[in-house]
mmCIF file of C-alpha atoms in Angstrom:
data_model
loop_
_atom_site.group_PDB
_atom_site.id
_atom_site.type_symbol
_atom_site.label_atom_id
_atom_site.label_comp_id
_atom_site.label_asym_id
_atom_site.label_seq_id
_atom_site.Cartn_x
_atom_site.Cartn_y
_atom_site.Cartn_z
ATOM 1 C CA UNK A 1 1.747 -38.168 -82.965
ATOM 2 C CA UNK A 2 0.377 -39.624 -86.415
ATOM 3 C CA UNK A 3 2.002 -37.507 -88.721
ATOM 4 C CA UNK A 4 5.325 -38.068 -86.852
ATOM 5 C CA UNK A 5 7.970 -40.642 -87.342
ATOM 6 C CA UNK A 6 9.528 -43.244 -83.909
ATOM 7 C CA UNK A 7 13.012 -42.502 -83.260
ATOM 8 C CA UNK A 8 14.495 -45.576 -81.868
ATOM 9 C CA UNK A 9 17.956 -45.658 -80.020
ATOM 10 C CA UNK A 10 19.436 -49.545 -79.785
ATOM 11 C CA UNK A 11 15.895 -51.066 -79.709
ATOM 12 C CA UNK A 12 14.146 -48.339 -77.465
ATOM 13 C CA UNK A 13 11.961 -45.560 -78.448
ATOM 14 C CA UNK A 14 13.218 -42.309 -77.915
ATOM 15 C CA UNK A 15 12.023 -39.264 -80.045
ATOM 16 C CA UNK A 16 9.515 -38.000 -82.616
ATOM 17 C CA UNK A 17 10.701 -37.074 -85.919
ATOM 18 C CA UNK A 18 8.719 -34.647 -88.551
ATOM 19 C CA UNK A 19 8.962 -36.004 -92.317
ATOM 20 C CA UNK A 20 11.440 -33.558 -93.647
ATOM 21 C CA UNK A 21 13.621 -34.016 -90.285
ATOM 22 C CA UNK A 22 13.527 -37.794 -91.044
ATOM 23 C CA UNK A 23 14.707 -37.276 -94.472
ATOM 24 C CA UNK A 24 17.399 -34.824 -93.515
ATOM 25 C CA UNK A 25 18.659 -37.495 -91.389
ATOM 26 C CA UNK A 26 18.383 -40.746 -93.922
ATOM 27 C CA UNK A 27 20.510 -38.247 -96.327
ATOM 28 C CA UNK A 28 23.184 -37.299 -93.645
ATOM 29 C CA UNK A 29 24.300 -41.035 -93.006
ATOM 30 C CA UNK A 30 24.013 -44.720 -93.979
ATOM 31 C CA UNK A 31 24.073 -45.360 -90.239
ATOM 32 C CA UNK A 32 20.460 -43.996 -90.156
ATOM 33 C CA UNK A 33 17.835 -46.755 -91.101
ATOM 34 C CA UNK A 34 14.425 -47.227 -91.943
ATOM 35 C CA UNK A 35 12.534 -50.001 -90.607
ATOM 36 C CA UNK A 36 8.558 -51.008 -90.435
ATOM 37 C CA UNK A 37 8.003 -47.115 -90.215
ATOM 38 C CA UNK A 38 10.788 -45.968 -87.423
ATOM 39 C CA UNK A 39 14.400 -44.484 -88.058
ATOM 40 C CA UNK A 40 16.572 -46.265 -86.339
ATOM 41 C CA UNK A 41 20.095 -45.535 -84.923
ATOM 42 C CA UNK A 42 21.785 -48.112 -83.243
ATOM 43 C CA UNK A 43 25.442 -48.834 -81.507
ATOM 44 C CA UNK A 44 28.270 -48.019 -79.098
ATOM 45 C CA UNK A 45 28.402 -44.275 -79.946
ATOM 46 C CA UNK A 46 25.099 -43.082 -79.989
ATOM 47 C CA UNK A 47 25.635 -39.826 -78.270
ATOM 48 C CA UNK A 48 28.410 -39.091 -80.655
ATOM 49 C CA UNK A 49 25.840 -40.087 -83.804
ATOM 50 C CA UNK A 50 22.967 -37.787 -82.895
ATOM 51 C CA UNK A 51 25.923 -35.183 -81.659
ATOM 52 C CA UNK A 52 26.836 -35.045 -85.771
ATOM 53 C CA UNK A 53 23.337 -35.136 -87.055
ATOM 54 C CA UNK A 54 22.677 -32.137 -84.753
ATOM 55 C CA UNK A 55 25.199 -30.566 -86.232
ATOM 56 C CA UNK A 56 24.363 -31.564 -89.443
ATOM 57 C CA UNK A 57 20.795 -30.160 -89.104
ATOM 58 C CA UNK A 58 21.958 -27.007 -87.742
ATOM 59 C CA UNK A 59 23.919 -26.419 -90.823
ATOM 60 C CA UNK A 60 20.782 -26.716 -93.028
ATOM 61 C CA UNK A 61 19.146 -23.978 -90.847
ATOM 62 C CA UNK A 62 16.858 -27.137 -89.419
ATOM 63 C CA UNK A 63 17.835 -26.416 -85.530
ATOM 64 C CA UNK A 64 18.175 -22.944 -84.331
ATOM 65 C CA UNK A 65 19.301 -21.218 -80.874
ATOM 66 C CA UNK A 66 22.236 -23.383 -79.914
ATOM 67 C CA UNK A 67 22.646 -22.713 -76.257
ATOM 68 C CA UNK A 68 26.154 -24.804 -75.833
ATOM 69 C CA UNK A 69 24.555 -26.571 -72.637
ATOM 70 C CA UNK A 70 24.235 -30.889 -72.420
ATOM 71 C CA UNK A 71 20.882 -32.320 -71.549
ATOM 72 C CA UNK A 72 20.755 -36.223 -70.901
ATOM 73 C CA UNK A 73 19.609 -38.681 -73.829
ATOM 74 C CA UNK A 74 17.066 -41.180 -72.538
ATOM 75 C CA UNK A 75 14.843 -43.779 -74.072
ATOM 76 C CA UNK A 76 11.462 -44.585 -73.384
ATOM 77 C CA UNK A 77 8.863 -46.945 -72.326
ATOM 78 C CA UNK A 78 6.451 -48.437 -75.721
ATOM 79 C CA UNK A 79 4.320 -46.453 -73.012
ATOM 80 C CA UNK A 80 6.331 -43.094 -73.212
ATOM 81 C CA UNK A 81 8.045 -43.799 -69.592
ATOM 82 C CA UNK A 82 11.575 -42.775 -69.293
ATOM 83 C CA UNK A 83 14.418 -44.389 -67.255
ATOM 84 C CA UNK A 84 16.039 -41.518 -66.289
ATOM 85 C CA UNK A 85 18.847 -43.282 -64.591
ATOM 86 C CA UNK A 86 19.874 -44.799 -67.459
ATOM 87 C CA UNK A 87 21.584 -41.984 -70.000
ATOM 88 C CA UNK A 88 23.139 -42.868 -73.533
ATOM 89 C CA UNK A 89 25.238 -39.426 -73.300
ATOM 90 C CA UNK A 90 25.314 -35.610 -73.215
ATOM 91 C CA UNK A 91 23.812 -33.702 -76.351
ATOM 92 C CA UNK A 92 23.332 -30.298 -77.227
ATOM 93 C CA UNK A 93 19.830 -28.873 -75.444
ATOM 94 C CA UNK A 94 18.941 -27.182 -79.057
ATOM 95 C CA UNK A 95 18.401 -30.234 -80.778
ATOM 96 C CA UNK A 96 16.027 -32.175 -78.443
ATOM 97 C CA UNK A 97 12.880 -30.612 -79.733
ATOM 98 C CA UNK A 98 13.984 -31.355 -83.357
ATOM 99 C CA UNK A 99 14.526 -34.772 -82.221
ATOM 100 C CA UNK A 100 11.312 -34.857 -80.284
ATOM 101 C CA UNK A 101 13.648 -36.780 -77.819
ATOM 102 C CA UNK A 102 12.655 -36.711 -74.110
ATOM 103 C CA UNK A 103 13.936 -33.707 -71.205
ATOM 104 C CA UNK A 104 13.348 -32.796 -68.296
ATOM 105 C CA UNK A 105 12.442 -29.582 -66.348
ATOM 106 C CA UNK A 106 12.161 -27.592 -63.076
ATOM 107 C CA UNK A 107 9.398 -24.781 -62.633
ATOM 108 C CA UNK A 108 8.546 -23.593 -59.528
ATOM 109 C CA UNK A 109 5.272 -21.205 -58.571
ATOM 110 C CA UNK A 110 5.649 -18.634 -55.893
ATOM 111 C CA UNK A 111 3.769 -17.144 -53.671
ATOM 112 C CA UNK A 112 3.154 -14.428 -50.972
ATOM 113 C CA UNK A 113 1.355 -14.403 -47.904
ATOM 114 C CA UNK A 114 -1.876 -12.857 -49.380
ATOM 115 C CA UNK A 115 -2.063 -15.565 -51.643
ATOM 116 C CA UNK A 116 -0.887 -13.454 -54.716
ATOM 117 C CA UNK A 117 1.565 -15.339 -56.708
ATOM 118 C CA UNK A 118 5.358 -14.168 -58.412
ATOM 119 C CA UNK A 119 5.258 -14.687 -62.668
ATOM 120 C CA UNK A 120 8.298 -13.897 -64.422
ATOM 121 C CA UNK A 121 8.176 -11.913 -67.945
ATOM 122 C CA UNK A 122 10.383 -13.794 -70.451
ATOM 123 C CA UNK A 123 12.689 -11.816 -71.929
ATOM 124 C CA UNK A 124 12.685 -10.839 -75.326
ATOM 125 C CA UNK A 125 16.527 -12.479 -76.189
ATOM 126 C CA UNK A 126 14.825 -16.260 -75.620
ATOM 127 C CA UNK A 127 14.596 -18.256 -78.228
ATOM 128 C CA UNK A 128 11.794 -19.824 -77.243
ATOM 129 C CA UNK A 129 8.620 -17.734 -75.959
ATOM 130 C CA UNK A 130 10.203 -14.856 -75.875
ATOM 131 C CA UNK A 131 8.436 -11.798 -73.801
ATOM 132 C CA UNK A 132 5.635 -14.405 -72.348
ATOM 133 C CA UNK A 133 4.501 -14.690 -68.753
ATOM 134 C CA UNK A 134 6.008 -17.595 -66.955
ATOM 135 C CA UNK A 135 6.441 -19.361 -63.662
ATOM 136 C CA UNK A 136 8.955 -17.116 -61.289
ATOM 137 C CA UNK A 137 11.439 -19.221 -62.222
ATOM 138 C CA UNK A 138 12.114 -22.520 -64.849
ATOM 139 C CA UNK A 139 14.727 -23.885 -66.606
ATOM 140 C CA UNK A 140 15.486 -27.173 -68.159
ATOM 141 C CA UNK A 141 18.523 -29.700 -66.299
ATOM 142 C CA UNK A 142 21.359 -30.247 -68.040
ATOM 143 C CA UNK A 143 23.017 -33.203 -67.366
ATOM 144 C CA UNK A 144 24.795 -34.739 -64.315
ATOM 145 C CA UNK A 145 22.673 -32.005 -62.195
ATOM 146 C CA UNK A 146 20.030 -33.526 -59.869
ATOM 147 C CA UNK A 147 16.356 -32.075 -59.697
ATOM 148 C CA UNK A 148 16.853 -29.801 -56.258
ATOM 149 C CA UNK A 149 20.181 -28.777 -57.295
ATOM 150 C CA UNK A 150 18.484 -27.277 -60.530
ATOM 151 C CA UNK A 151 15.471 -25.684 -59.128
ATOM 152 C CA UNK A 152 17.846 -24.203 -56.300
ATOM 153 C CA UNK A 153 20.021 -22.942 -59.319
ATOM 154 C CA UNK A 154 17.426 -21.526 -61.184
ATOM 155 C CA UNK A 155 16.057 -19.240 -58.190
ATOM 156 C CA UNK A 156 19.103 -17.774 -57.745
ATOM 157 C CA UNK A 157 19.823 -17.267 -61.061
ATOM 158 C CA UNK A 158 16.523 -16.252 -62.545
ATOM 159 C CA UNK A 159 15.235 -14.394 -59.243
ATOM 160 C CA UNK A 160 18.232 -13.872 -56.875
ATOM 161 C CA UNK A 161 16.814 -16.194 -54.124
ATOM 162 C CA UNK A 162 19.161 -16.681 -51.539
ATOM 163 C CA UNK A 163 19.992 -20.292 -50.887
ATOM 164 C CA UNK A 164 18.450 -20.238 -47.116
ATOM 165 C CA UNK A 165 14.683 -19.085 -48.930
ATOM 166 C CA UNK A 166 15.027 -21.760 -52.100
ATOM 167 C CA UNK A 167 15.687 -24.463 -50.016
ATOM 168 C CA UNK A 168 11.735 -24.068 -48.410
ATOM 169 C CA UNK A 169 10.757 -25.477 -51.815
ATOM 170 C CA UNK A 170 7.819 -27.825 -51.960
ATOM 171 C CA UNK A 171 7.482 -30.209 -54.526
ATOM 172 C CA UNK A 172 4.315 -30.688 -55.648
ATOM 173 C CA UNK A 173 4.063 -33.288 -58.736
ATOM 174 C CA UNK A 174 5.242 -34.198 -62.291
ATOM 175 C CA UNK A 175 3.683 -33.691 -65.147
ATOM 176 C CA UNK A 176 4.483 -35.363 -68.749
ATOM 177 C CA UNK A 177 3.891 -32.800 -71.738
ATOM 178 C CA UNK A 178 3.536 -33.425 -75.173
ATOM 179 C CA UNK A 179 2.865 -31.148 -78.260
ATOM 180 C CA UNK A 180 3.990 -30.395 -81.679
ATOM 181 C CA UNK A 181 5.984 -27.280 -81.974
ATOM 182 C CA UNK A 182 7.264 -25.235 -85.101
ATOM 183 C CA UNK A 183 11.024 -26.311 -84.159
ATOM 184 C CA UNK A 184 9.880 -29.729 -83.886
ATOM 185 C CA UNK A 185 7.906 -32.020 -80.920
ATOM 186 C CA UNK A 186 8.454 -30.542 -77.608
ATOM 187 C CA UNK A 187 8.413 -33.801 -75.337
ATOM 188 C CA UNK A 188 9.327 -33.058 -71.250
ATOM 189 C CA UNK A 189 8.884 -34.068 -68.025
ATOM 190 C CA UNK A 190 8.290 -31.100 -65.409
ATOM 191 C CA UNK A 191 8.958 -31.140 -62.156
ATOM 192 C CA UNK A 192 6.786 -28.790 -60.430
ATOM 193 C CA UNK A 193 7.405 -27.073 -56.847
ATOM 194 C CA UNK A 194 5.976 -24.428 -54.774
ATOM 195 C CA UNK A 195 7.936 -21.540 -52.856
ATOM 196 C CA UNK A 196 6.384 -19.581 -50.061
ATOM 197 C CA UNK A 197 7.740 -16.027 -50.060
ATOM 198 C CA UNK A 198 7.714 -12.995 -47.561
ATOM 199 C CA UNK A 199 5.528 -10.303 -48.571
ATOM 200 C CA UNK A 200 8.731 -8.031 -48.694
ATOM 201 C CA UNK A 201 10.791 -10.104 -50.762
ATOM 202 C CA UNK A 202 11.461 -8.545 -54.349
ATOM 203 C CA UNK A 203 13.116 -10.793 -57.170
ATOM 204 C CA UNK A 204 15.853 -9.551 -59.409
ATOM 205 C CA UNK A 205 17.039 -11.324 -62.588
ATOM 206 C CA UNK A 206 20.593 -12.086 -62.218
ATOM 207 C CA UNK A 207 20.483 -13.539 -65.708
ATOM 208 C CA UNK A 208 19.398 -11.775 -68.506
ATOM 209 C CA UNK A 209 16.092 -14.499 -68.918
ATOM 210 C CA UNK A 210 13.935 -13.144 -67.196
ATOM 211 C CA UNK A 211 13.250 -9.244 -68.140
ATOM 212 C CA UNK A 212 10.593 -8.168 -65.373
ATOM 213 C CA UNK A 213 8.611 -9.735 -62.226
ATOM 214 C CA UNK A 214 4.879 -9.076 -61.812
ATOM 215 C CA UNK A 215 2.469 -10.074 -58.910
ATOM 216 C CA UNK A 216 -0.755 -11.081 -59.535
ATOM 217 C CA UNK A 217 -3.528 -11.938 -57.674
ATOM 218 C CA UNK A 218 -5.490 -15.661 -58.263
#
């Protein structure tokens, strides 16, 4: 992260900016500060801040693929650990990349009783990896929606899994993912799980995210 700027929220890291994204933000609003190297937003309405400067940035073509859908705001750890129990708000899922600021994730691998596993194709209407193999099933959590309740969302939703199947998920660990993207830094926590399946059970997208299911072998 050496070519990228600290976001700080009220004295806490929480994002990665790029240059430009920095300067975008400096120009939107005195409340935006500079100091030893970070841009800093602090006070009572921080949600509400970074809500307009999303906005603001989507306006100038800078965030793209609004999806209308709340993920939590969290700050971080000098050692990039988040507190997610403690949220500063609700903001817009589109601009967390942009704002390199923390989210979180459910993906969950599936397999049958032969050992080959379920990947889903993206389809080509996402705005991000569009028409690219993925898990079964994934999806980021919004806000005020606990880990199971997601993953149990996102089978039925992506895959059609009938509650009485999803609920056999495994978890199996986290994993902390970093990496510079073209719409900014992506910055998540996944939660993976695993999902036994019978070998007659066929998943249909219920969705519109997921265009077609393949089964591989490992």
């Amino acid at each position: 992260n050496k070519h990228l700027i600290r976001l700080v929220l009220n004295q806490r890291p929480a994002g990665w900016l790029e240059a430009r994204t920095a300067a975008e933000l400096l120009n939107f609003s005195p409340i935006w500060q500079i100091e030893n190297g970070t841009i800093k937003l602090q006070g009572g309405n921080i949600a509400e801040q970074l809500q307009l400067a999303a906005n603001y940035l989507r306006s100038h073509g800078s965030i793209l693929g609004w999806r209308n859908e709340n993920y939590g705001i969290y700050t971080e750890s000098e050692a990039g650990h988040a507190d997610f129990t403690q949220s500063l708000g609700a903001l817009e899922r589109a601009s967390f990349r942009r704002l390199g600021l923390i989210s979180r994730a459910v993906h969950i691998n599936a397999y049958y009783p032969d050992g080959t596993i379920c990947l889903g194709k993206r389809a080509s209407t996402k705005s991000i990896d569009p028409n690219r193999l993925d898990n079964m099933t994934a999806g980021g959590i919004p806000i005020n929606e606990s880990i199971h309740d997601c993953a149990i969302r996102e089978l039925r939703e992506e895959a059609n899994v009938p509650v009485d199947i999803a609920s056999n998920i495994q978890f199996v660990d986290s994993i902390h993912i970093q990496r510079n993207e073209l719409d900014g830094t992506h910055n998540e926590v996944i939660y993976c799980f695993d999902l036994a399946l019978s070998d007659d059970f066929v998943p249909h997208n219920q969705d519109g995210e997921v265009s077609e299911f393949f089964r591989f072998s490992q």
